[in-house]
mmCIF file of C-alpha atoms and ligand atoms in Angstrom:
data_model
loop_
_atom_site.group_PDB
_atom_site.id
_atom_site.type_symbol
_atom_site.label_atom_id
_atom_site.label_comp_id
_atom_site.label_asym_id
_atom_site.label_seq_id
_atom_site.Cartn_x
_atom_site.Cartn_y
_atom_site.Cartn_z
ATOM 1 C CA MET A 1 -0.136 0.029 -0.226
ATOM 2 C CA LYS A 2 1.328 3.377 -0.403
ATOM 3 C CA ARG A 3 1.897 5.987 2.080
ATOM 4 C CA ARG A 4 -1.052 8.011 1.060
ATOM 5 C CA GLN A 5 -3.400 4.941 0.692
ATOM 6 C CA LEU A 6 -2.649 3.827 4.222
ATOM 7 C CA ILE A 7 -3.346 7.151 5.586
ATOM 8 C CA GLN A 8 -6.452 7.148 4.146
ATOM 9 C CA VAL A 9 -7.647 4.023 4.963
ATOM 10 C CA CYS A 10 -6.359 4.602 8.843
ATOM 11 C CA SER A 11 -8.366 7.803 8.542
ATOM 12 C CA LEU A 12 -11.509 5.919 7.537
ATOM 13 C CA THR A 13 -11.279 3.429 10.400
ATOM 14 C CA ALA A 14 -10.789 6.178 12.650
ATOM 15 C CA VAL A 15 -13.816 7.746 11.579
ATOM 16 C CA ALA A 16 -15.914 4.294 11.656
ATOM 17 C CA LEU A 17 -14.687 3.657 15.004
ATOM 18 C CA ALA A 18 -15.729 7.310 16.073
ATOM 19 C CA ALA A 19 -19.345 7.179 14.934
ATOM 20 C CA PRO A 20 -20.928 5.004 17.057
ATOM 21 C CA LEU A 21 -19.180 6.635 19.956
ATOM 22 C CA ALA A 22 -20.180 10.079 18.653
ATOM 23 C CA LEU A 23 -23.623 8.848 18.417
ATOM 24 C CA ALA A 24 -23.964 7.498 21.810
ATOM 25 C CA GLN A 25 -22.544 10.574 23.435
ATOM 26 C CA SER A 26 -25.052 12.796 21.716
ATOM 27 C CA ALA A 27 -27.738 10.342 22.778
ATOM 28 C CA PRO A 28 -29.600 11.740 25.604
ATOM 29 C CA PHE A 29 -29.124 10.907 29.165
ATOM 30 C CA LYS A 30 -32.260 10.233 30.796
ATOM 31 C CA ILE A 31 -33.234 10.879 34.528
ATOM 32 C CA GLY A 32 -36.345 9.253 35.688
ATOM 33 C CA LEU A 33 -37.509 11.075 38.210
ATOM 34 C CA VAL A 34 -40.752 9.680 40.214
ATOM 35 C CA LEU A 35 -42.135 11.623 42.586
ATOM 36 C CA PRO A 36 -45.359 12.050 44.436
ATOM 37 C CA MET A 37 -47.144 15.062 42.471
ATOM 38 C CA THR A 38 -50.513 14.289 43.778
ATOM 39 C CA GLY A 39 -51.862 12.611 47.027
ATOM 40 C CA GLN A 40 -50.574 12.601 50.624
ATOM 41 C CA GLN A 41 -47.001 13.817 50.122
ATOM 42 C CA ALA A 42 -47.592 16.302 47.075
ATOM 43 C CA SER A 43 -45.927 19.022 48.684
ATOM 44 C CA THR A 44 -42.392 16.632 48.352
ATOM 45 C CA GLY A 45 -43.058 16.291 45.102
ATOM 46 C CA ARG A 46 -43.802 19.634 44.225
ATOM 47 C CA GLN A 47 -40.850 20.745 45.926
ATOM 48 C CA ILE A 48 -38.004 18.119 44.605
ATOM 49 C CA GLU A 49 -39.688 18.938 40.699
ATOM 50 C CA ALA A 50 -39.152 22.484 41.338
ATOM 51 C CA ALA A 51 -35.567 22.202 42.718
ATOM 52 C CA ALA A 52 -34.634 19.586 39.847
ATOM 53 C CA ARG A 53 -35.688 21.874 37.275
ATOM 54 C CA LEU A 54 -33.989 24.768 38.904
ATOM 55 C CA TYR A 55 -30.463 23.019 39.245
ATOM 56 C CA MET A 56 -30.749 22.238 35.331
ATOM 57 C CA ALA A 57 -31.795 25.920 34.640
ATOM 58 C CA GLN A 58 -28.963 27.300 36.336
ATOM 59 C CA ASN A 59 -26.363 24.671 35.449
ATOM 60 C CA GLY A 60 -27.721 23.908 31.573
ATOM 61 C CA ASP A 61 -29.186 20.962 30.172
ATOM 62 C CA THR A 62 -26.163 19.419 28.493
ATOM 63 C CA VAL A 63 -23.593 17.584 30.599
ATOM 64 C CA ALA A 64 -20.129 16.667 29.032
ATOM 65 C CA GLY A 65 -21.820 16.419 25.748
ATOM 66 C CA ARG A 66 -24.889 14.802 26.920
ATOM 67 C CA LYS A 67 -28.217 16.193 26.453
ATOM 68 C CA ILE A 68 -29.977 15.575 29.516
ATOM 69 C CA GLU A 69 -33.504 14.535 29.536
ATOM 70 C CA LEU A 70 -35.392 14.794 32.901
ATOM 71 C CA ILE A 71 -38.611 12.167 32.704
ATOM 72 C CA VAL A 72 -40.945 13.417 35.851
ATOM 73 C CA LYS A 73 -43.499 10.542 36.867
ATOM 74 C CA ASP A 74 -46.425 11.104 39.440
ATOM 75 C CA ASP A 75 -46.664 7.981 41.647
ATOM 76 C CA THR A 76 -49.831 9.473 43.424
ATOM 77 C CA SER A 77 -48.023 8.954 46.985
ATOM 78 C CA LEU A 78 -48.594 4.989 46.419
ATOM 79 C CA PRO A 79 -45.008 2.629 46.534
ATOM 80 C CA ASP A 80 -47.090 -0.053 43.942
ATOM 81 C CA VAL A 81 -47.444 2.966 41.347
ATOM 82 C CA THR A 82 -43.797 3.904 42.478
ATOM 83 C CA LYS A 83 -42.540 0.443 41.644
ATOM 84 C CA ARG A 84 -44.509 0.143 38.383
ATOM 85 C CA LEU A 85 -43.289 3.461 36.842
ATOM 86 C CA ALA A 86 -39.440 2.714 37.561
ATOM 87 C CA GLN A 87 -39.846 -0.678 35.745
ATOM 88 C CA GLU A 88 -41.489 0.990 32.971
ATOM 89 C CA LEU A 89 -38.652 3.967 32.941
ATOM 90 C CA ILE A 90 -35.956 1.231 33.278
ATOM 91 C CA VAL A 91 -37.321 -1.325 30.267
ATOM 92 C CA ASN A 92 -39.359 1.504 28.329
ATOM 93 C CA ASP A 93 -37.347 4.438 28.231
ATOM 94 C CA LYS A 94 -33.867 2.998 29.277
ATOM 95 C CA VAL A 95 -33.637 5.835 31.981
ATOM 96 C CA ASP A 96 -29.271 6.094 32.973
ATOM 97 C CA VAL A 97 -30.587 7.217 36.527
ATOM 98 C CA LEU A 98 -33.675 6.773 38.566
ATOM 99 C CA ALA A 99 -34.203 9.427 41.006
ATOM 100 C CA GLY A 100 -36.857 10.870 43.687
ATOM 101 C CA MET A 101 -38.781 8.686 46.169
ATOM 102 C CA GLY A 102 -40.774 10.612 48.432
ATOM 103 C CA ILE A 103 -41.570 8.071 51.067
ATOM 104 C CA THR A 104 -39.452 5.198 52.541
ATOM 105 C CA PRO A 105 -41.885 2.486 51.081
ATOM 106 C CA SER A 106 -41.340 3.969 47.560
ATOM 107 C CA ALA A 107 -37.621 3.542 47.990
ATOM 108 C CA MET A 108 -37.903 0.198 49.213
ATOM 109 C CA ALA A 109 -40.454 -1.458 46.574
ATOM 110 C CA THR A 110 -37.943 0.605 43.774
ATOM 111 C CA ALA A 111 -34.419 -0.869 45.431
ATOM 112 C CA PRO A 112 -34.796 -4.441 43.921
ATOM 113 C CA LEU A 113 -35.173 -3.055 40.245
ATOM 114 C CA ALA A 114 -32.191 -0.703 40.771
ATOM 115 C CA THR A 115 -29.985 -3.664 41.451
ATOM 116 C CA GLN A 116 -31.419 -6.177 39.071
ATOM 117 C CA SER A 117 -31.000 -3.111 36.133
ATOM 118 C CA LYS A 118 -27.593 -1.896 37.726
ATOM 119 C CA THR A 119 -29.214 1.508 37.599
ATOM 120 C CA PRO A 120 -28.286 4.014 40.149
ATOM 121 C CA LEU A 121 -31.483 5.258 42.321
ATOM 122 C CA VAL A 122 -30.736 8.621 43.770
ATOM 123 C CA VAL A 123 -33.327 8.844 46.886
ATOM 124 C CA MET A 124 -33.999 12.437 47.321
ATOM 125 C CA ALA A 125 -36.623 12.486 50.156
ATOM 126 C CA ALA A 126 -37.388 9.030 51.969
ATOM 127 C CA ALA A 127 -34.946 8.882 55.163
ATOM 128 C CA THR A 128 -35.158 5.450 57.026
ATOM 129 C CA SER A 129 -31.817 4.753 57.577
ATOM 130 C CA SER A 130 -31.874 1.352 56.099
ATOM 131 C CA ILE A 131 -33.254 2.373 52.676
ATOM 132 C CA THR A 132 -29.149 2.448 51.489
ATOM 133 C CA ASN A 133 -28.823 -1.231 52.582
ATOM 134 C CA ALA A 134 -31.841 -2.181 50.222
ATOM 135 C CA SER A 135 -29.749 -1.753 47.098
ATOM 136 C CA PRO A 136 -25.966 -1.443 46.402
ATOM 137 C CA TYR A 137 -27.454 0.996 43.771
ATOM 138 C CA ILE A 138 -28.878 3.482 46.026
ATOM 139 C CA VAL A 139 -26.988 6.795 47.003
ATOM 140 C CA ARG A 140 -28.832 9.506 49.272
ATOM 141 C CA SER A 141 -29.240 13.021 49.141
ATOM 142 C CA SER A 142 -31.649 13.440 51.660
ATOM 143 C CA PHE A 143 -31.046 12.793 55.491
ATOM 144 C CA THR A 144 -31.742 10.103 57.727
ATOM 145 C CA LEU A 145 -34.034 10.298 60.944
ATOM 146 C CA PRO A 146 -31.044 8.656 63.374
ATOM 147 C CA GLN A 147 -28.937 11.545 62.085
ATOM 148 C CA VAL A 148 -31.364 14.115 63.395
ATOM 149 C CA SER A 149 -33.294 12.589 66.236
ATOM 150 C CA VAL A 150 -30.173 11.987 67.808
ATOM 151 C CA ALA A 151 -29.110 15.618 68.623
ATOM 152 C CA MET A 152 -32.336 16.228 70.100
ATOM 153 C CA GLY A 153 -31.852 13.488 72.493
ATOM 154 C CA ASP A 154 -28.691 15.560 73.731
ATOM 155 C CA TRP A 155 -30.122 18.806 73.603
ATOM 156 C CA ALA A 156 -33.578 18.114 75.405
ATOM 157 C CA PRO A 157 -32.125 16.830 79.037
ATOM 158 C CA LYS A 158 -29.491 19.801 79.009
ATOM 159 C CA ASN A 159 -32.559 22.091 78.796
ATOM 160 C CA GLY A 160 -34.890 21.359 81.286
ATOM 161 C CA ILE A 161 -36.580 18.578 79.621
ATOM 162 C CA LYS A 162 -36.361 15.390 82.117
ATOM 163 C CA SER A 163 -39.649 13.347 80.680
ATOM 164 C CA VAL A 164 -41.122 13.071 77.241
ATOM 165 C CA VAL A 165 -43.761 11.117 75.413
ATOM 166 C CA THR A 166 -43.048 10.362 71.697
ATOM 167 C CA LEU A 167 -45.363 10.708 68.945
ATOM 168 C CA VAL A 168 -44.385 9.516 65.570
ATOM 169 C CA SER A 169 -46.057 8.040 62.182
ATOM 170 C CA ASP A 170 -45.865 4.239 62.439
ATOM 171 C CA TYR A 171 -43.631 3.500 59.363
ATOM 172 C CA GLY A 172 -39.790 3.568 58.751
ATOM 173 C CA PRO A 173 -38.983 6.846 59.597
ATOM 174 C CA GLY A 174 -40.973 7.375 62.702
ATOM 175 C CA ASN A 175 -39.891 4.219 63.988
ATOM 176 C CA ASP A 176 -36.260 5.337 63.605
ATOM 177 C CA ALA A 177 -36.282 8.567 65.275
ATOM 178 C CA GLU A 178 -38.499 6.943 67.908
ATOM 179 C CA LYS A 179 -35.565 4.779 68.618
ATOM 180 C CA TYR A 180 -32.554 7.051 67.923
ATOM 181 C CA PHE A 181 -34.213 9.755 69.967
ATOM 182 C CA SER A 182 -35.751 7.351 73.113
ATOM 183 C CA GLU A 183 -32.156 5.928 73.422
ATOM 184 C CA ARG A 184 -29.943 9.019 73.733
ATOM 185 C CA PHE A 185 -32.702 10.842 75.849
ATOM 186 C CA ALA A 186 -32.397 8.025 78.171
ATOM 187 C CA LEU A 187 -29.138 7.584 78.152
ATOM 188 C CA ASN A 188 -28.466 11.066 79.102
ATOM 189 C CA GLY A 189 -30.974 10.554 82.148
ATOM 190 C CA GLY A 190 -34.050 11.491 80.444
ATOM 191 C CA LYS A 191 -37.635 9.361 81.001
ATOM 192 C CA VAL A 192 -39.653 8.338 77.726
ATOM 193 C CA ILE A 193 -43.148 7.866 79.947
ATOM 194 C CA GLU A 194 -44.975 6.643 76.658
ATOM 195 C CA LYS A 195 -44.220 5.812 73.357
ATOM 196 C CA LEU A 196 -47.397 6.693 70.707
ATOM 197 C CA ARG A 197 -47.565 6.104 66.815
ATOM 198 C CA VAL A 198 -49.963 7.033 64.690
ATOM 199 C CA PRO A 199 -50.917 5.627 61.148
ATOM 200 C CA LEU A 200 -48.945 7.190 58.043
ATOM 201 C CA ARG A 201 -52.423 7.451 56.310
ATOM 202 C CA ASN A 202 -54.849 10.028 57.141
ATOM 203 C CA PRO A 203 -53.917 10.331 61.007
ATOM 204 C CA ASP A 204 -56.100 12.110 63.485
ATOM 205 C CA PHE A 205 -53.825 13.578 66.082
ATOM 206 C CA ALA A 206 -56.592 14.494 68.716
ATOM 207 C CA PRO A 207 -56.945 10.917 70.698
ATOM 208 C CA PHE A 208 -53.153 10.834 70.761
ATOM 209 C CA LEU A 209 -52.877 14.448 71.828
ATOM 210 C CA GLN A 210 -55.601 13.837 75.147
ATOM 211 C CA LYS A 211 -53.045 10.872 75.865
ATOM 212 C CA VAL A 212 -50.154 13.315 76.047
ATOM 213 C CA ARG A 213 -52.324 15.868 78.070
ATOM 214 C CA ASP A 214 -53.024 13.292 80.753
ATOM 215 C CA ALA A 215 -49.486 11.793 80.766
ATOM 216 C CA LYS A 216 -48.290 15.590 81.615
ATOM 217 C CA PRO A 217 -44.690 14.915 80.338
ATOM 218 C CA ASP A 218 -42.135 17.934 80.061
ATOM 219 C CA ALA A 219 -42.152 17.617 76.202
ATOM 220 C CA LEU A 220 -43.859 15.790 73.536
ATOM 221 C CA PHE A 221 -40.992 14.914 70.889
ATOM 222 C CA VAL A 222 -42.790 14.250 67.223
ATOM 223 C CA PHE A 223 -41.630 13.010 64.071
ATOM 224 C CA VAL A 224 -44.435 13.523 61.067
ATOM 225 C CA PRO A 225 -43.451 13.520 57.352
ATOM 226 C CA SER A 226 -43.277 16.376 55.659
ATOM 227 C CA GLY A 227 -46.892 17.976 55.101
ATOM 228 C CA ALA A 228 -48.082 16.862 58.267
ATOM 229 C CA GLY A 229 -46.611 18.832 60.605
ATOM 230 C CA ALA A 230 -48.950 21.809 60.118
ATOM 231 C CA ALA A 231 -52.092 19.567 61.490
ATOM 232 C CA VAL A 232 -49.779 18.753 64.411
ATOM 233 C CA MET A 233 -49.203 22.096 65.621
ATOM 234 C CA LYS A 234 -52.848 23.034 65.130
ATOM 235 C CA GLN A 235 -54.042 20.627 67.114
ATOM 236 C CA PHE A 236 -51.487 20.857 69.873
ATOM 237 C CA VAL A 237 -52.088 24.605 69.914
ATOM 238 C CA GLU A 238 -55.821 23.894 69.976
ATOM 239 C CA ARG A 239 -55.895 21.633 72.786
ATOM 240 C CA GLY A 240 -53.899 23.996 74.725
ATOM 241 C CA MET A 241 -50.846 21.897 75.193
ATOM 242 C CA ASP A 242 -48.313 24.548 75.491
ATOM 243 C CA LYS A 243 -50.725 26.192 78.023
ATOM 244 C CA ALA A 244 -50.408 22.925 80.051
ATOM 245 C CA GLY A 245 -46.897 23.623 80.005
ATOM 246 C CA ILE A 246 -45.883 20.829 77.678
ATOM 247 C CA LYS A 247 -43.307 21.853 75.324
ATOM 248 C CA LEU A 248 -42.870 20.473 71.919
ATOM 249 C CA ILE A 249 -39.869 19.282 70.517
ATOM 250 C CA ALA A 250 -39.322 17.523 66.848
ATOM 251 C CA THR A 251 -37.450 16.759 63.906
ATOM 252 C CA GLY A 252 -37.826 19.673 61.525
ATOM 253 C CA ASP A 253 -39.924 17.697 59.500
ATOM 254 C CA VAL A 254 -42.604 19.031 61.648
ATOM 255 C CA THR A 255 -41.762 22.884 61.340
ATOM 256 C CA ASP A 256 -41.222 22.219 57.536
ATOM 257 C CA ASP A 257 -40.294 25.474 55.678
ATOM 258 C CA ASP A 258 -42.883 24.506 53.169
ATOM 259 C CA GLN A 259 -45.793 25.180 55.610
ATOM 260 C CA LEU A 260 -43.937 27.064 58.380
ATOM 261 C CA ASN A 261 -45.053 30.472 57.462
ATOM 262 C CA ASP A 262 -48.602 29.677 57.456
ATOM 263 C CA MET A 263 -48.648 27.691 60.966
ATOM 264 C CA GLY A 264 -49.009 31.207 62.917
ATOM 265 C CA ASP A 265 -47.600 32.335 65.942
ATOM 266 C CA GLY A 266 -48.482 28.645 68.007
ATOM 267 C CA ALA A 267 -45.078 27.788 66.460
ATOM 268 C CA LEU A 268 -43.178 30.076 67.894
ATOM 269 C CA GLY A 269 -40.326 28.772 70.336
ATOM 270 C CA VAL A 270 -40.567 25.156 68.979
ATOM 271 C CA VAL A 271 -37.156 23.880 68.950
ATOM 272 C CA THR A 272 -36.654 21.029 66.323
ATOM 273 C CA THR A 273 -33.385 19.457 65.119
ATOM 274 C CA HIS A 274 -32.475 19.181 61.048
ATOM 275 C CA HIS A 275 -30.265 19.300 58.316
ATOM 276 C CA TYR A 276 -31.763 22.440 56.467
ATOM 277 C CA SER A 277 -33.468 25.699 56.960
ATOM 278 C CA ALA A 278 -34.425 28.097 54.441
ATOM 279 C CA ASP A 279 -32.794 30.694 56.801
ATOM 280 C CA HIS A 280 -29.318 28.755 56.656
ATOM 281 C CA ASN A 281 -26.825 31.597 56.786
ATOM 282 C CA SER A 282 -24.858 31.592 53.851
ATOM 283 C CA ALA A 283 -24.188 33.265 50.648
ATOM 284 C CA LEU A 284 -25.211 29.875 48.530
ATOM 285 C CA ASN A 285 -28.076 29.821 50.466
ATOM 286 C CA LYS A 286 -29.234 33.048 50.092
ATOM 287 C CA LYS A 287 -29.001 32.784 46.431
ATOM 288 C CA PHE A 288 -30.516 29.375 46.538
ATOM 289 C CA VAL A 289 -33.515 30.650 48.272
ATOM 290 C CA ASP A 290 -33.851 33.685 46.208
ATOM 291 C CA ALA A 291 -33.658 31.669 42.919
ATOM 292 C CA PHE A 292 -36.330 28.994 44.109
ATOM 293 C CA GLN A 293 -38.279 31.449 45.157
ATOM 294 C CA LYS A 294 -38.421 33.797 41.975
ATOM 295 C CA ALA A 295 -38.979 30.445 40.066
ATOM 296 C CA ASN A 296 -41.883 29.592 41.705
ATOM 297 C CA LYS A 297 -44.033 32.223 42.624
ATOM 298 C CA GLY A 298 -42.584 32.715 46.104
ATOM 299 C CA MET A 299 -42.773 29.181 47.082
ATOM 300 C CA ARG A 300 -39.915 28.589 50.170
ATOM 301 C CA PRO A 301 -37.802 25.975 49.898
ATOM 302 C CA ASN A 302 -37.800 23.087 51.941
ATOM 303 C CA PHE A 303 -35.352 20.211 52.953
ATOM 304 C CA MET A 304 -37.258 18.122 50.125
ATOM 305 C CA GLY A 305 -36.419 20.836 47.616
ATOM 306 C CA VAL A 306 -32.612 20.878 49.244
ATOM 307 C CA GLY A 307 -32.883 17.162 48.548
ATOM 308 C CA GLY A 308 -33.762 17.103 44.831
ATOM 309 C CA TYR A 309 -31.544 20.241 44.302
ATOM 310 C CA ASP A 310 -28.485 18.118 45.406
ATOM 311 C CA GLY A 311 -29.502 14.888 44.010
ATOM 312 C CA MET A 312 -29.011 16.616 40.758
ATOM 313 C CA ARG A 313 -25.680 17.909 41.581
ATOM 314 C CA ILE A 314 -24.713 14.198 42.433
ATOM 315 C CA ILE A 315 -26.159 13.025 39.166
ATOM 316 C CA TYR A 316 -24.353 15.791 37.033
ATOM 317 C CA GLU A 317 -20.889 15.516 38.535
ATOM 318 C CA ALA A 318 -21.286 11.673 38.268
ATOM 319 C CA LEU A 319 -22.122 12.240 34.146
ATOM 320 C CA LYS A 320 -18.957 14.314 34.074
ATOM 321 C CA SER A 321 -16.535 12.057 35.695
ATOM 322 C CA THR A 322 -17.287 9.610 33.055
ATOM 323 C CA LYS A 323 -16.938 12.020 30.322
ATOM 324 C CA GLY A 324 -20.243 11.762 29.234
ATOM 325 C CA LYS A 325 -20.295 8.101 28.651
ATOM 326 C CA GLY A 326 -22.425 7.050 31.456
ATOM 327 C CA GLY A 327 -23.214 3.088 32.487
ATOM 328 C CA GLY A 328 -24.486 2.199 35.935
ATOM 329 C CA ASP A 329 -21.543 1.229 37.606
ATOM 330 C CA ALA A 330 -19.297 3.824 36.266
ATOM 331 C CA LEU A 331 -22.138 6.529 37.511
ATOM 332 C CA LEU A 332 -21.873 5.221 40.985
ATOM 333 C CA ALA A 333 -18.474 5.298 41.295
ATOM 334 C CA GLY A 334 -18.548 8.935 40.318
ATOM 335 C CA MET A 335 -21.201 9.468 42.844
ATOM 336 C CA LYS A 336 -19.712 8.085 46.168
ATOM 337 C CA GLY A 337 -17.479 10.468 48.106
ATOM 338 C CA GLN A 338 -18.602 13.650 46.522
ATOM 339 C CA VAL A 339 -17.719 16.255 48.787
ATOM 340 C CA PHE A 340 -19.271 19.748 48.113
ATOM 341 C CA GLU A 341 -21.280 22.904 49.570
ATOM 342 C CA SER A 342 -24.870 22.458 49.734
ATOM 343 C CA PRO A 343 -27.317 25.152 50.348
ATOM 344 C CA ARG A 344 -27.537 23.363 53.688
ATOM 345 C CA GLY A 345 -23.355 23.542 54.423
ATOM 346 C CA GLU A 346 -20.424 21.283 53.660
ATOM 347 C CA VAL A 347 -21.977 17.641 52.657
ATOM 348 C CA LEU A 348 -20.044 14.334 51.809
ATOM 349 C CA ILE A 349 -21.458 11.063 49.868
ATOM 350 C CA ASP A 350 -19.668 8.493 52.232
ATOM 351 C CA ALA A 351 -18.073 5.981 49.562
ATOM 352 C CA GLN A 352 -18.827 2.899 51.977
ATOM 353 C CA THR A 353 -22.683 3.686 53.178
ATOM 354 C CA ARG A 354 -23.884 5.925 50.229
ATOM 355 C CA ASP A 355 -25.290 8.133 52.550
ATOM 356 C CA ILE A 356 -25.070 11.744 53.048
ATOM 357 C CA VAL A 357 -22.922 13.235 55.871
ATOM 358 C CA GLN A 358 -23.956 16.677 56.868
ATOM 359 C CA ASP A 359 -23.995 19.076 59.713
ATOM 360 C CA VAL A 360 -27.315 18.893 62.047
ATOM 361 C CA TYR A 361 -28.325 22.101 63.185
ATOM 362 C CA LEU A 362 -30.215 22.910 66.427
ATOM 363 C CA ARG A 363 -33.231 25.958 65.194
ATOM 364 C CA LYS A 364 -36.110 27.447 66.902
ATOM 365 C CA VAL A 365 -39.059 29.304 65.325
ATOM 366 C CA GLU A 366 -38.740 32.696 65.194
ATOM 367 C CA LYS A 367 -40.192 35.533 63.646
ATOM 368 C CA LYS A 368 -37.901 37.607 61.079
ATOM 369 C CA ASN A 369 -39.517 40.200 59.153
ATOM 370 C CA GLY A 370 -43.227 39.078 59.938
ATOM 371 C CA GLN A 371 -41.874 35.588 58.431
ATOM 372 C CA LEU A 372 -41.671 32.444 60.647
ATOM 373 C CA TYR A 373 -38.295 30.955 60.057
ATOM 374 C CA ASN A 374 -36.198 27.834 61.819
ATOM 375 C CA VAL A 375 -33.471 30.002 63.130
ATOM 376 C CA GLU A 376 -30.231 28.011 63.923
ATOM 377 C CA PHE A 377 -28.754 28.443 67.133
ATOM 378 C CA ASP A 378 -26.247 25.585 67.550
ATOM 379 C CA VAL A 379 -24.580 22.920 65.097
ATOM 380 C CA ILE A 380 -23.210 19.577 65.089
ATOM 381 C CA LYS A 381 -20.346 19.309 62.336
ATOM 382 C CA ALA A 382 -20.522 16.208 60.161
ATOM 383 C CA VAL A 383 -22.784 13.580 61.673
ATOM 384 C CA LYS A 384 -22.999 10.326 59.555
ATOM 385 C CA ASP A 385 -26.006 8.197 59.902
ATOM 386 C CA PRO A 386 -25.987 6.436 63.195
ATOM 387 C CA GLY A 387 -28.063 3.486 61.862
ATOM 388 C CA LYS A 388 -25.030 2.602 60.243
ATOM 389 C CA GLU A 389 -22.712 2.313 63.052
ATOM 390 C CA LYS A 390 -23.983 -0.522 64.360
HETATM 391 C C1 DHB B 401 -40.215 10.438 54.966
HETATM 392 C C2 DHB B 401 -41.129 11.116 54.632
HETATM 393 C C3 DHB B 401 -40.881 12.335 54.745
HETATM 394 O O1 DHB B 401 -41.579 13.396 54.258
HETATM 395 C C4 DHB B 401 -40.271 13.199 55.839
HETATM 396 O O2 DHB B 401 -40.176 14.157 55.910
HETATM 397 C C5 DHB B 401 -39.175 12.010 56.387
HETATM 398 C C6 DHB B 401 -39.351 10.974 55.985
HETATM 399 C C7 DHB B 401 -39.854 8.792 54.638
HETATM 400 O O3 DHB B 401 -40.972 8.631 54.166
HETATM 401 O O4 DHB B 401 -38.960 8.488 54.395
#
């Protein structure tokens, strides 16, 4: 072969080899976002979708040469539907990543599908400790109930609270909150008088609160999922619990930023522990809150919104780490060990547990410029999920 011919053959081969790669790179990268857009957890879906879209508006919809396609599906807050939609997204849409998961049963129902199909599943809301054990393809951008409940078990006895009744929604995260708060509170010399559990679906808090009144603890410790806090607060005040000398303490799910401002002055002074407040004092958070409100008719972002925003960050950076190639295992590797500044503060995706390590704050409901906020007054730095330490 003459030299010129050889060069021609070589360059043709190079073009032939590069063509499928170029095609694959230009194919869209699909994120299947399964959320409760309707039903009992609708506020979670609304927050996470808004945050995901904000992240894309701010960071572009092309990453490492791949166009990002966000496919949002409404699971109506029912885990059987979450599972069916996830299956369809994997088989029919051939999504590269699954994300969302408004409640623990949805994440648990989807976990085996992520494992079988080697599809990374970014859990942006659900917060039972054991979720990340349910599949090696799960990465979490939200939080865990043990992570935030232990902090209250330390704070309460140091602040004059010696006896408590616990009241939690009767499923994974509620059971975690009850266990980890109670254990730590007892370790610090506190007494848990009674442990009450309310159903997740359509709870009526009235009979439970009557029991609490009769038991006369120093405080009532509450966990209910995002969206249910306002009902608890209303009943607590209506039944005159605060006037009877019973304090309300809770995880920040109860004084949810999505509802807090409408809860009224009865919420003033309530102390909670959580990983995110819209009032968090950082330049990045102020920018995030402003942009979120501007894009969503003034809606204030809550901890679910932040879980969605950071979850998108985790996916974008993982795709970049594969130079646009993707692939379940490569993406997962790119998600593990990410360290970054979130609107909530510094976070790490623990490479071993695939769970989020983050600061946990003590906060008190206060009025600022006429609006109710969870104002942070103390912080426990870099908290790992205590549920993984046993
Ligand atoms: C879960 C749901 C919530 O809305 C919340 O605030 C915490 C946990 C859950 O189902 O895991």
